[in-house]
Amino acid sequence: MQVCQTNQQVSDLVSTWRLAGKSVAFVPTMGGLHQGHLSLVEQAKQQADNVIVSIFVNPTQFGENEDFEQYPNTLKEDLKQLEALQVAGVFTPDAQQMYPDGFSTNIKAGHLAEGLCGEKRPGYFDGVVQIVHRLFEIISPDIAIFGQKDYQQLLVIKQMVSEYSLPIKILSADIVREADGLAMSTRNQYLSAKERTEAAHLYRILVQLKQDVLSNKTVDSAILNAEQSLAKHFKIDYLSVLDANTLSATTDNTTKIAILCAVFLGSTRLIDNIIFHPKQTT
Ligand code: PAF
């Protein structure tokens, strides 16, 4: 496994693979790797000859009062896990590599970034598309894989790739959950033992909401029920039931529904979602 710290090293590495006729799948991360990330890597391995993983905690996607300073740094452990998975390359740039003095490329997130996390975390998706575009430019992968837990991020990145006509195929991987249903996240390690037990209610309530939507309750009344249940355990940041393709209100033409939710448990923000097909009426 080659570990590259500079843009030059990583683009040279990918060039040697290209010369050898190898295809390249890319998994961007911010480190703090858990089973969810490793499942992205497993999927990447099935999609291409060589897999490259980046580890960079991107400052431009954190708001002023967010957890940039305390974001877990587990680089040594992360590298061990990636080595065990026989990843071909890891890119661990510093901020100077990603944003050299005078860096001025201005990539903006499209309209899919407007609501939900985009509304609650102003500037967040602009930061995400900025770094993902930058990494794509340096690495030029054939394929890149993102987790479905960040469902809005996935759509925003697909929109960016389409609008900038980047020749990169974007794939997603299912959410990996703990035994009690909590979606795996690097931020789960912020939870106290008591909060960790409480956190399991989130997925349980979203599953109930899905059942309510499928059993022909109106979306509004199903959401109201779920909000009441959530409020017993969490401070709700948002809860929405939307068309999963457009992130706007569902219509008779909706083919995929997204339940999307963000809550606070103490100072930790958890997000989760369920994507499903509406009930067939015929
Ligand atoms: O999902 C993440 O971990 C980050 O938003 C990403 C895609 C690595 C960009 O920093």
PDB file of N, CA and C in Angstrom, residues 141-241:
ATOM      1  N   PRO A 141     -10.183   9.564 -10.768  1.00  0.00           N
ATOM      2  CA  PRO A 141     -10.600   8.160 -10.714  1.00  0.00           C
ATOM      3  C   PRO A 141     -11.626   7.849 -11.804  1.00  0.00           C
ATOM      4  N   ASP A 142     -11.844   6.549 -12.061  1.00  0.00           N
ATOM      5  CA  ASP A 142     -12.934   6.162 -12.965  1.00  0.00           C
ATOM      6  C   ASP A 142     -14.250   6.162 -12.208  1.00  0.00           C
ATOM      7  N   ILE A 143     -14.138   5.777 -10.925  1.00  0.00           N
ATOM      8  CA  ILE A 143     -15.328   5.573 -10.096  1.00  0.00           C
ATOM      9  C   ILE A 143     -15.054   6.194  -8.733  1.00  0.00           C
ATOM     10  N   ALA A 144     -16.086   6.762  -8.110  1.00  0.00           N
ATOM     11  CA  ALA A 144     -15.932   7.179  -6.715  1.00  0.00           C
ATOM     12  C   ALA A 144     -17.147   6.684  -5.945  1.00  0.00           C
ATOM     13  N   ILE A 145     -16.913   6.293  -4.695  1.00  0.00           N
ATOM     14  CA  ILE A 145     -17.989   5.667  -3.913  1.00  0.00           C
ATOM     15  C   ILE A 145     -18.248   6.463  -2.632  1.00  0.00           C
ATOM     16  N   PHE A 146     -19.538   6.725  -2.390  1.00  0.00           N
ATOM     17  CA  PHE A 146     -19.960   7.509  -1.216  1.00  0.00           C
ATOM     18  C   PHE A 146     -21.027   6.720  -0.455  1.00  0.00           C
ATOM     19  N   GLY A 147     -21.081   6.947   0.847  1.00  0.00           N
ATOM     20  CA  GLY A 147     -22.060   6.244   1.674  1.00  0.00           C
ATOM     21  C   GLY A 147     -23.442   6.876   1.548  1.00  0.00           C
ATOM     22  N   GLN A 148     -24.441   6.016   1.625  1.00  0.00           N
ATOM     23  CA  GLN A 148     -25.818   6.520   1.527  1.00  0.00           C
ATOM     24  C   GLN A 148     -26.267   7.211   2.814  1.00  0.00           C
ATOM     25  N   LYS A 149     -25.485   7.064   3.898  1.00  0.00           N
ATOM     26  CA  LYS A 149     -25.881   7.741   5.136  1.00  0.00           C
ATOM     27  C   LYS A 149     -25.946   9.255   4.910  1.00  0.00           C
ATOM     28  N   ASP A 150     -24.998   9.760   4.108  1.00  0.00           N
ATOM     29  CA  ASP A 150     -25.030  11.178   3.756  1.00  0.00           C
ATOM     30  C   ASP A 150     -25.776  11.290   2.428  1.00  0.00           C
ATOM     31  N   TYR A 151     -27.073  11.038   2.483  1.00  0.00           N
ATOM     32  CA  TYR A 151     -27.832  10.894   1.241  1.00  0.00           C
ATOM     33  C   TYR A 151     -27.863  12.192   0.428  1.00  0.00           C
ATOM     34  N   GLN A 152     -28.065  13.307   1.123  1.00  0.00           N
ATOM     35  CA  GLN A 152     -28.102  14.587   0.393  1.00  0.00           C
ATOM     36  C   GLN A 152     -26.732  14.875  -0.221  1.00  0.00           C
ATOM     37  N   GLN A 153     -25.670  14.563   0.528  1.00  0.00           N
ATOM     38  CA  GLN A 153     -24.311  14.748  -0.015  1.00  0.00           C
ATOM     39  C   GLN A 153     -24.144  13.956  -1.308  1.00  0.00           C
ATOM     40  N   LEU A 154     -24.633  12.721  -1.293  1.00  0.00           N
ATOM     41  CA  LEU A 154     -24.520  11.862  -2.477  1.00  0.00           C
ATOM     42  C   LEU A 154     -25.184  12.527  -3.691  1.00  0.00           C
ATOM     43  N   LEU A 155     -26.391  13.053  -3.485  1.00  0.00           N
ATOM     44  CA  LEU A 155     -27.099  13.698  -4.605  1.00  0.00           C
ATOM     45  C   LEU A 155     -26.386  14.982  -5.045  1.00  0.00           C
ATOM     46  N   VAL A 156     -25.900  15.735  -4.078  1.00  0.00           N
ATOM     47  CA  VAL A 156     -25.210  16.998  -4.400  1.00  0.00           C
ATOM     48  C   VAL A 156     -23.939  16.701  -5.212  1.00  0.00           C
ATOM     49  N   ILE A 157     -23.244  15.644  -4.851  1.00  0.00           N
ATOM     50  CA  ILE A 157     -22.018  15.278  -5.587  1.00  0.00           C
ATOM     51  C   ILE A 157     -22.375  14.776  -6.983  1.00  0.00           C
ATOM     52  N   LYS A 158     -23.439  13.979  -7.082  1.00  0.00           N
ATOM     53  CA  LYS A 158     -23.855  13.517  -8.420  1.00  0.00           C
ATOM     54  C   LYS A 158     -24.207  14.718  -9.292  1.00  0.00           C
ATOM     55  N   GLN A 159     -24.875  15.698  -8.699  1.00  0.00           N
ATOM     56  CA  GLN A 159     -25.240  16.898  -9.457  1.00  0.00           C
ATOM     57  C   GLN A 159     -23.985  17.654  -9.898  1.00  0.00           C
ATOM     58  N   MET A 160     -23.005  17.763  -9.018  1.00  0.00           N
ATOM     59  CA  MET A 160     -21.759  18.465  -9.359  1.00  0.00           C
ATOM     60  C   MET A 160     -21.051  17.750 -10.515  1.00  0.00           C
ATOM     61  N   VAL A 161     -20.978  16.431 -10.424  1.00  0.00           N
ATOM     62  CA  VAL A 161     -20.306  15.641 -11.466  1.00  0.00           C
ATOM     63  C   VAL A 161     -21.018  15.809 -12.807  1.00  0.00           C
ATOM     64  N   SER A 162     -22.334  15.837 -12.744  1.00  0.00           N
ATOM     65  CA  SER A 162     -23.096  15.993 -13.986  1.00  0.00           C
ATOM     66  C   SER A 162     -22.929  17.414 -14.544  1.00  0.00           C
ATOM     67  N   GLU A 163     -23.019  18.428 -13.685  1.00  0.00           N
ATOM     68  CA  GLU A 163     -22.937  19.808 -14.184  1.00  0.00           C
ATOM     69  C   GLU A 163     -21.545  20.171 -14.695  1.00  0.00           C
ATOM     70  N   TYR A 164     -20.506  19.574 -14.095  1.00  0.00           N
ATOM     71  CA  TYR A 164     -19.144  19.855 -14.566  1.00  0.00           C
ATOM     72  C   TYR A 164     -18.676  18.811 -15.587  1.00  0.00           C
ATOM     73  N   SER A 165     -19.600  17.931 -16.001  1.00  0.00           N
ATOM     74  CA  SER A 165     -19.308  16.872 -16.984  1.00  0.00           C
ATOM     75  C   SER A 165     -18.032  16.101 -16.658  1.00  0.00           C
ATOM     76  N   LEU A 166     -17.893  15.714 -15.398  1.00  0.00           N
ATOM     77  CA  LEU A 166     -16.690  14.959 -15.017  1.00  0.00           C
ATOM     78  C   LEU A 166     -16.881  13.492 -15.420  1.00  0.00           C
ATOM     79  N   PRO A 167     -15.857  12.891 -16.009  1.00  0.00           N
ATOM     80  CA  PRO A 167     -16.016  11.500 -16.483  1.00  0.00           C
ATOM     81  C   PRO A 167     -15.813  10.487 -15.351  1.00  0.00           C
ATOM     82  N   ILE A 168     -16.585  10.656 -14.279  1.00  0.00           N
ATOM     83  CA  ILE A 168     -16.418   9.803 -13.091  1.00  0.00           C
ATOM     84  C   ILE A 168     -17.777   9.223 -12.730  1.00  0.00           C
ATOM     85  N   LYS A 169     -17.786   7.916 -12.543  1.00  0.00           N
ATOM     86  CA  LYS A 169     -19.058   7.271 -12.188  1.00  0.00           C
ATOM     87  C   LYS A 169     -19.210   7.302 -10.664  1.00  0.00           C
ATOM     88  N   ILE A 170     -20.339   7.825 -10.197  1.00  0.00           N
ATOM     89  CA  ILE A 170     -20.559   7.907  -8.749  1.00  0.00           C
ATOM     90  C   ILE A 170     -21.443   6.749  -8.305  1.00  0.00           C
ATOM     91  N   LEU A 171     -20.945   5.977  -7.352  1.00  0.00           N
ATOM     92  CA  LEU A 171     -21.719   4.856  -6.807  1.00  0.00           C
ATOM     93  C   LEU A 171     -21.979   5.116  -5.326  1.00  0.00           C
ATOM     94  N   SER A 172     -23.036   4.469  -4.823  1.00  0.00           N
ATOM     95  CA  SER A 172     -23.298   4.623  -3.391  1.00  0.00           C
ATOM     96  C   SER A 172     -23.327   3.258  -2.729  1.00  0.00           C
ATOM     97  N   ALA A 173     -23.080   3.264  -1.437  1.00  0.00           N
ATOM     98  CA  ALA A 173     -23.101   2.013  -0.679  1.00  0.00           C
ATOM     99  C   ALA A 173     -24.094   2.158   0.468  1.00  0.00           C
ATOM    100  N   ASP A 174     -24.777   1.048   0.763  1.00  0.00           N
ATOM    101  CA  ASP A 174     -25.806   1.051   1.811  1.00  0.00           C
ATOM    102  C   ASP A 174     -25.249   1.486   3.168  1.00  0.00           C
ATOM    103  N   ILE A 175     -26.150   1.978   3.997  1.00  0.00           N
ATOM    104  CA  ILE A 175     -25.759   2.357   5.362  1.00  0.00           C
ATOM    105  C   ILE A 175     -25.392   1.089   6.136  1.00  0.00           C
ATOM    106  N   VAL A 176     -24.308   1.152   6.881  1.00  0.00           N
ATOM    107  CA  VAL A 176     -23.963   0.032   7.766  1.00  0.00           C
ATOM    108  C   VAL A 176     -24.404   0.434   9.176  1.00  0.00           C
ATOM    109  N   ARG A 177     -25.130  -0.483   9.836  1.00  0.00           N
ATOM    110  CA  ARG A 177     -25.717  -0.152  11.144  1.00  0.00           C
ATOM    111  C   ARG A 177     -25.127  -1.016  12.249  1.00  0.00           C
ATOM    112  N   GLU A 178     -25.124  -0.461  13.459  1.00  0.00           N
ATOM    113  CA  GLU A 178     -24.778  -1.240  14.644  1.00  0.00           C
ATOM    114  C   GLU A 178     -25.926  -2.230  14.892  1.00  0.00           C
ATOM    115  N   ALA A 179     -25.706  -3.188  15.797  1.00  0.00           N
ATOM    116  CA  ALA A 179     -26.724  -4.224  16.047  1.00  0.00           C
ATOM    117  C   ALA A 179     -28.073  -3.610  16.452  1.00  0.00           C
ATOM    118  N   ASP A 180     -28.055  -2.486  17.153  1.00  0.00           N
ATOM    119  CA  ASP A 180     -29.323  -1.877  17.591  1.00  0.00           C
ATOM    120  C   ASP A 180     -29.884  -0.892  16.564  1.00  0.00           C
ATOM    121  N   GLY A 181     -29.297  -0.832  15.388  1.00  0.00           N
ATOM    122  CA  GLY A 181     -29.863  -0.015  14.309  1.00  0.00           C
ATOM    123  C   GLY A 181     -29.175   1.323  14.097  1.00  0.00           C
ATOM    124  N   LEU A 182     -28.380   1.773  15.061  1.00  0.00           N
ATOM    125  CA  LEU A 182     -27.730   3.088  14.889  1.00  0.00           C
ATOM    126  C   LEU A 182     -26.787   3.065  13.678  1.00  0.00           C
ATOM    127  N   ALA A 183     -26.970   4.032  12.788  1.00  0.00           N
ATOM    128  CA  ALA A 183     -26.102   4.110  11.609  1.00  0.00           C
ATOM    129  C   ALA A 183     -24.673   4.402  12.062  1.00  0.00           C
ATOM    130  N   MET A 184     -23.709   3.678  11.498  1.00  0.00           N
ATOM    131  CA  MET A 184     -22.324   3.920  11.893  1.00  0.00           C
ATOM    132  C   MET A 184     -21.872   5.303  11.448  1.00  0.00           C
ATOM    133  N   SER A 185     -21.154   5.968  12.321  1.00  0.00           N
ATOM    134  CA  SER A 185     -20.659   7.311  12.025  1.00  0.00           C
ATOM    135  C   SER A 185     -19.441   7.566  12.895  1.00  0.00           C
ATOM    136  N   THR A 186     -18.487   8.296  12.345  1.00  0.00           N
ATOM    137  CA  THR A 186     -17.307   8.668  13.145  1.00  0.00           C
ATOM    138  C   THR A 186     -17.750   9.455  14.378  1.00  0.00           C
ATOM    139  N   ARG A 187     -18.820  10.236  14.219  1.00  0.00           N
ATOM    140  CA  ARG A 187     -19.247  11.094  15.327  1.00  0.00           C
ATOM    141  C   ARG A 187     -19.925  10.308  16.458  1.00  0.00           C
ATOM    142  N   ASN A 188     -20.258   9.017  16.241  1.00  0.00           N
ATOM    143  CA  ASN A 188     -20.879   8.253  17.327  1.00  0.00           C
ATOM    144  C   ASN A 188     -19.959   8.171  18.536  1.00  0.00           C
ATOM    145  N   GLN A 189     -18.644   8.294  18.299  1.00  0.00           N
ATOM    146  CA  GLN A 189     -17.738   8.188  19.448  1.00  0.00           C
ATOM    147  C   GLN A 189     -17.825   9.392  20.381  1.00  0.00           C
ATOM    148  N   TYR A 190     -18.530  10.437  19.970  1.00  0.00           N
ATOM    149  CA  TYR A 190     -18.750  11.568  20.893  1.00  0.00           C
ATOM    150  C   TYR A 190     -19.804  11.221  21.961  1.00  0.00           C
ATOM    151  N   LEU A 191     -20.619  10.183  21.706  1.00  0.00           N
ATOM    152  CA  LEU A 191     -21.755   9.898  22.596  1.00  0.00           C
ATOM    153  C   LEU A 191     -21.290   9.273  23.914  1.00  0.00           C
ATOM    154  N   SER A 192     -21.910   9.707  25.019  1.00  0.00           N
ATOM    155  CA  SER A 192     -21.660   9.046  26.304  1.00  0.00           C
ATOM    156  C   SER A 192     -22.364   7.686  26.264  1.00  0.00           C
ATOM    157  N   ALA A 193     -22.083   6.823  27.250  1.00  0.00           N
ATOM    158  CA  ALA A 193     -22.704   5.484  27.250  1.00  0.00           C
ATOM    159  C   ALA A 193     -24.227   5.615  27.280  1.00  0.00           C
ATOM    160  N   LYS A 194     -24.717   6.573  28.064  1.00  0.00           N
ATOM    161  CA  LYS A 194     -26.166   6.744  28.193  1.00  0.00           C
ATOM    162  C   LYS A 194     -26.745   7.244  26.855  1.00  0.00           C
ATOM    163  N   GLU A 195     -26.062   8.205  26.259  1.00  0.00           N
ATOM    164  CA  GLU A 195     -26.527   8.731  24.958  1.00  0.00           C
ATOM    165  C   GLU A 195     -26.473   7.644  23.880  1.00  0.00           C
ATOM    166  N   ARG A 196     -25.449   6.809  23.963  1.00  0.00           N
ATOM    167  CA  ARG A 196     -25.306   5.755  22.945  1.00  0.00           C
ATOM    168  C   ARG A 196     -26.527   4.814  22.978  1.00  0.00           C
ATOM    169  N   THR A 197     -27.024   4.516  24.177  1.00  0.00           N
ATOM    170  CA  THR A 197     -28.210   3.648  24.293  1.00  0.00           C
ATOM    171  C   THR A 197     -29.423   4.383  23.733  1.00  0.00           C
ATOM    172  N   GLU A 198     -29.537   5.646  24.085  1.00  0.00           N
ATOM    173  CA  GLU A 198     -30.654   6.485  23.639  1.00  0.00           C
ATOM    174  C   GLU A 198     -30.676   6.619  22.097  1.00  0.00           C
ATOM    175  N   ALA A 199     -29.484   6.661  21.514  1.00  0.00           N
ATOM    176  CA  ALA A 199     -29.362   6.921  20.070  1.00  0.00           C
ATOM    177  C   ALA A 199     -30.087   5.890  19.217  1.00  0.00           C
ATOM    178  N   ALA A 200     -30.249   4.681  19.752  1.00  0.00           N
ATOM    179  CA  ALA A 200     -30.883   3.603  18.977  1.00  0.00           C
ATOM    180  C   ALA A 200     -32.333   3.929  18.635  1.00  0.00           C
ATOM    181  N   HIS A 201     -32.946   4.852  19.393  1.00  0.00           N
ATOM    182  CA  HIS A 201     -34.346   5.197  19.113  1.00  0.00           C
ATOM    183  C   HIS A 201     -34.501   5.854  17.744  1.00  0.00           C
ATOM    184  N   LEU A 202     -33.461   6.478  17.262  1.00  0.00           N
ATOM    185  CA  LEU A 202     -33.583   7.224  16.004  1.00  0.00           C
ATOM    186  C   LEU A 202     -34.028   6.311  14.854  1.00  0.00           C
ATOM    187  N   TYR A 203     -33.300   5.242  14.637  1.00  0.00           N
ATOM    188  CA  TYR A 203     -33.626   4.363  13.499  1.00  0.00           C
ATOM    189  C   TYR A 203     -34.989   3.695  13.722  1.00  0.00           C
ATOM    190  N   ARG A 204     -35.248   3.287  14.978  1.00  0.00           N
ATOM    191  CA  ARG A 204     -36.532   2.637  15.293  1.00  0.00           C
ATOM    192  C   ARG A 204     -37.692   3.573  14.906  1.00  0.00           C
ATOM    193  N   ILE A 205     -37.564   4.837  15.210  1.00  0.00           N
ATOM    194  CA  ILE A 205     -38.645   5.792  14.929  1.00  0.00           C
ATOM    195  C   ILE A 205     -38.766   6.025  13.413  1.00  0.00           C
ATOM    196  N   LEU A 206     -37.633   6.037  12.713  1.00  0.00           N
ATOM    197  CA  LEU A 206     -37.686   6.231  11.256  1.00  0.00           C
ATOM    198  C   LEU A 206     -38.323   5.018  10.575  1.00  0.00           C
ATOM    199  N   VAL A 207     -38.060   3.826  11.106  1.00  0.00           N
ATOM    200  CA  VAL A 207     -38.675   2.611  10.533  1.00  0.00           C
ATOM    201  C   VAL A 207     -40.197   2.675  10.726  1.00  0.00           C
ATOM    202  N   GLN A 208     -40.615   3.124  11.910  1.00  0.00           N
ATOM    203  CA  GLN A 208     -42.061   3.268  12.164  1.00  0.00           C
ATOM    204  C   GLN A 208     -42.674   4.298  11.212  1.00  0.00           C
ATOM    205  N   LEU A 209     -41.943   5.378  10.977  1.00  0.00           N
ATOM    206  CA  LEU A 209     -42.425   6.421  10.058  1.00  0.00           C
ATOM    207  C   LEU A 209     -42.588   5.842   8.646  1.00  0.00           C
ATOM    208  N   LYS A 210     -41.633   5.052   8.233  1.00  0.00           N
ATOM    209  CA  LYS A 210     -41.738   4.418   6.908  1.00  0.00           C
ATOM    210  C   LYS A 210     -43.007   3.546   6.854  1.00  0.00           C
ATOM    211  N   GLN A 211     -43.213   2.768   7.909  1.00  0.00           N
ATOM    212  CA  GLN A 211     -44.406   1.905   7.909  1.00  0.00           C
ATOM    213  C   GLN A 211     -45.675   2.733   7.847  1.00  0.00           C
ATOM    214  N   ASP A 212     -45.679   3.845   8.565  1.00  0.00           N
ATOM    215  CA  ASP A 212     -46.867   4.714   8.572  1.00  0.00           C
ATOM    216  C   ASP A 212     -47.114   5.295   7.174  1.00  0.00           C
ATOM    217  N   VAL A 213     -46.042   5.696   6.501  1.00  0.00           N
ATOM    218  CA  VAL A 213     -46.198   6.258   5.147  1.00  0.00           C
ATOM    219  C   VAL A 213     -46.731   5.175   4.209  1.00  0.00           C
ATOM    220  N   LEU A 214     -46.212   3.957   4.363  1.00  0.00           N
ATOM    221  CA  LEU A 214     -46.646   2.866   3.474  1.00  0.00           C
ATOM    222  C   LEU A 214     -48.072   2.405   3.779  1.00  0.00           C
ATOM    223  N   SER A 215     -48.523   2.671   5.016  1.00  0.00           N
ATOM    224  CA  SER A 215     -49.875   2.214   5.344  1.00  0.00           C
ATOM    225  C   SER A 215     -50.906   3.316   5.103  1.00  0.00           C
ATOM    226  N   ASN A 216     -50.537   4.219   4.177  1.00  0.00           N
ATOM    227  CA  ASN A 216     -51.466   5.238   3.676  1.00  0.00           C
ATOM    228  C   ASN A 216     -51.844   6.328   4.657  1.00  0.00           C
ATOM    229  N   LYS A 217     -51.104   6.436   5.771  1.00  0.00           N
ATOM    230  CA  LYS A 217     -51.298   7.636   6.606  1.00  0.00           C
ATOM    231  C   LYS A 217     -50.863   8.831   5.763  1.00  0.00           C
ATOM    232  N   THR A 218     -51.436   9.996   5.994  1.00  0.00           N
ATOM    233  CA  THR A 218     -50.920  11.140   5.234  1.00  0.00           C
ATOM    234  C   THR A 218     -49.495  11.408   5.724  1.00  0.00           C
ATOM    235  N   VAL A 219     -48.670  11.920   4.816  1.00  0.00           N
ATOM    236  CA  VAL A 219     -47.277  12.179   5.181  1.00  0.00           C
ATOM    237  C   VAL A 219     -47.223  13.119   6.381  1.00  0.00           C
ATOM    238  N   ASP A 220     -48.096  14.134   6.379  1.00  0.00           N
ATOM    239  CA  ASP A 220     -48.059  15.106   7.475  1.00  0.00           C
ATOM    240  C   ASP A 220     -48.348  14.462   8.830  1.00  0.00           C
ATOM    241  N   SER A 221     -49.363  13.572   8.861  1.00  0.00           N
ATOM    242  CA  SER A 221     -49.684  12.982  10.164  1.00  0.00           C
ATOM    243  C   SER A 221     -48.617  11.966  10.564  1.00  0.00           C
ATOM    244  N   ALA A 222     -48.047  11.274   9.585  1.00  0.00           N
ATOM    245  CA  ALA A 222     -46.967  10.319   9.900  1.00  0.00           C
ATOM    246  C   ALA A 222     -45.756  11.078  10.471  1.00  0.00           C
ATOM    247  N   ILE A 223     -45.452  12.234   9.870  1.00  0.00           N
ATOM    248  CA  ILE A 223     -44.311  13.025  10.361  1.00  0.00           C
ATOM    249  C   ILE A 223     -44.589  13.540  11.777  1.00  0.00           C
ATOM    250  N   LEU A 224     -45.818  13.986  11.985  1.00  0.00           N
ATOM    251  CA  LEU A 224     -46.179  14.504  13.307  1.00  0.00           C
ATOM    252  C   LEU A 224     -45.964  13.443  14.391  1.00  0.00           C
ATOM    253  N   ASN A 225     -46.441  12.232  14.122  1.00  0.00           N
ATOM    254  CA  ASN A 225     -46.223  11.120  15.074  1.00  0.00           C
ATOM    255  C   ASN A 225     -44.752  10.918  15.341  1.00  0.00           C
ATOM    256  N   ALA A 226     -43.971  10.881  14.246  1.00  0.00           N
ATOM    257  CA  ALA A 226     -42.530  10.621  14.394  1.00  0.00           C
ATOM    258  C   ALA A 226     -41.869  11.751  15.176  1.00  0.00           C
ATOM    259  N   GLU A 227     -42.297  12.981  14.913  1.00  0.00           N
ATOM    260  CA  GLU A 227     -41.696  14.118  15.634  1.00  0.00           C
ATOM    261  C   GLU A 227     -41.964  14.005  17.129  1.00  0.00           C
ATOM    262  N   GLN A 228     -43.194  13.567  17.447  1.00  0.00           N
ATOM    263  CA  GLN A 228     -43.517  13.431  18.880  1.00  0.00           C
ATOM    264  C   GLN A 228     -42.631  12.373  19.528  1.00  0.00           C
ATOM    265  N   SER A 229     -42.417  11.276  18.811  1.00  0.00           N
ATOM    266  CA  SER A 229     -41.553  10.209  19.360  1.00  0.00           C
ATOM    267  C   SER A 229     -40.103  10.681  19.456  1.00  0.00           C
ATOM    268  N   LEU A 230     -39.631  11.350  18.406  1.00  0.00           N
ATOM    269  CA  LEU A 230     -38.236  11.821  18.410  1.00  0.00           C
ATOM    270  C   LEU A 230     -37.985  12.798  19.558  1.00  0.00           C
ATOM    271  N   ALA A 231     -38.971  13.673  19.781  1.00  0.00           N
ATOM    272  CA  ALA A 231     -38.785  14.737  20.776  1.00  0.00           C
ATOM    273  C   ALA A 231     -38.582  14.175  22.187  1.00  0.00           C
ATOM    274  N   LYS A 232     -38.995  12.911  22.425  1.00  0.00           N
ATOM    275  CA  LYS A 232     -38.778  12.312  23.755  1.00  0.00           C
ATOM    276  C   LYS A 232     -37.295  12.010  23.990  1.00  0.00           C
ATOM    277  N   HIS A 233     -36.534  11.896  22.913  1.00  0.00           N
ATOM    278  CA  HIS A 233     -35.136  11.466  23.056  1.00  0.00           C
ATOM    279  C   HIS A 233     -34.121  12.488  22.530  1.00  0.00           C
ATOM    280  N   PHE A 234     -34.566  13.310  21.572  1.00  0.00           N
ATOM    281  CA  PHE A 234     -33.612  14.145  20.826  1.00  0.00           C
ATOM    282  C   PHE A 234     -34.137  15.571  20.672  1.00  0.00           C
ATOM    283  N   LYS A 235     -33.225  16.457  20.289  1.00  0.00           N
ATOM    284  CA  LYS A 235     -33.642  17.770  19.785  1.00  0.00           C
ATOM    285  C   LYS A 235     -33.632  17.638  18.261  1.00  0.00           C
ATOM    286  N   ILE A 236     -34.793  17.843  17.644  1.00  0.00           N
ATOM    287  CA  ILE A 236     -34.886  17.609  16.199  1.00  0.00           C
ATOM    288  C   ILE A 236     -34.283  18.785  15.434  1.00  0.00           C
ATOM    289  N   ASP A 237     -33.411  18.462  14.487  1.00  0.00           N
ATOM    290  CA  ASP A 237     -32.858  19.506  13.612  1.00  0.00           C
ATOM    291  C   ASP A 237     -33.760  19.594  12.375  1.00  0.00           C
ATOM    292  N   TYR A 238     -34.033  18.469  11.752  1.00  0.00           N
ATOM    293  CA  TYR A 238     -35.076  18.396  10.725  1.00  0.00           C
ATOM    294  C   TYR A 238     -35.549  16.963  10.566  1.00  0.00           C
ATOM    295  N   LEU A 239     -36.766  16.841  10.080  1.00  0.00           N
ATOM    296  CA  LEU A 239     -37.304  15.537   9.696  1.00  0.00           C
ATOM    297  C   LEU A 239     -38.162  15.786   8.470  1.00  0.00           C
ATOM    298  N   SER A 240     -37.844  15.137   7.354  1.00  0.00           N
ATOM    299  CA  SER A 240     -38.601  15.367   6.119  1.00  0.00           C
ATOM    300  C   SER A 240     -38.862  14.057   5.403  1.00  0.00           C
ATOM    301  N   VAL A 241     -39.979  14.022   4.709  1.00  0.00           N
ATOM    302  CA  VAL A 241     -40.277  12.900   3.811  1.00  0.00           C
ATOM    303  C   VAL A 241     -40.402  13.514   2.420  1.00  0.00           C
TER     304      VAL A 241
END
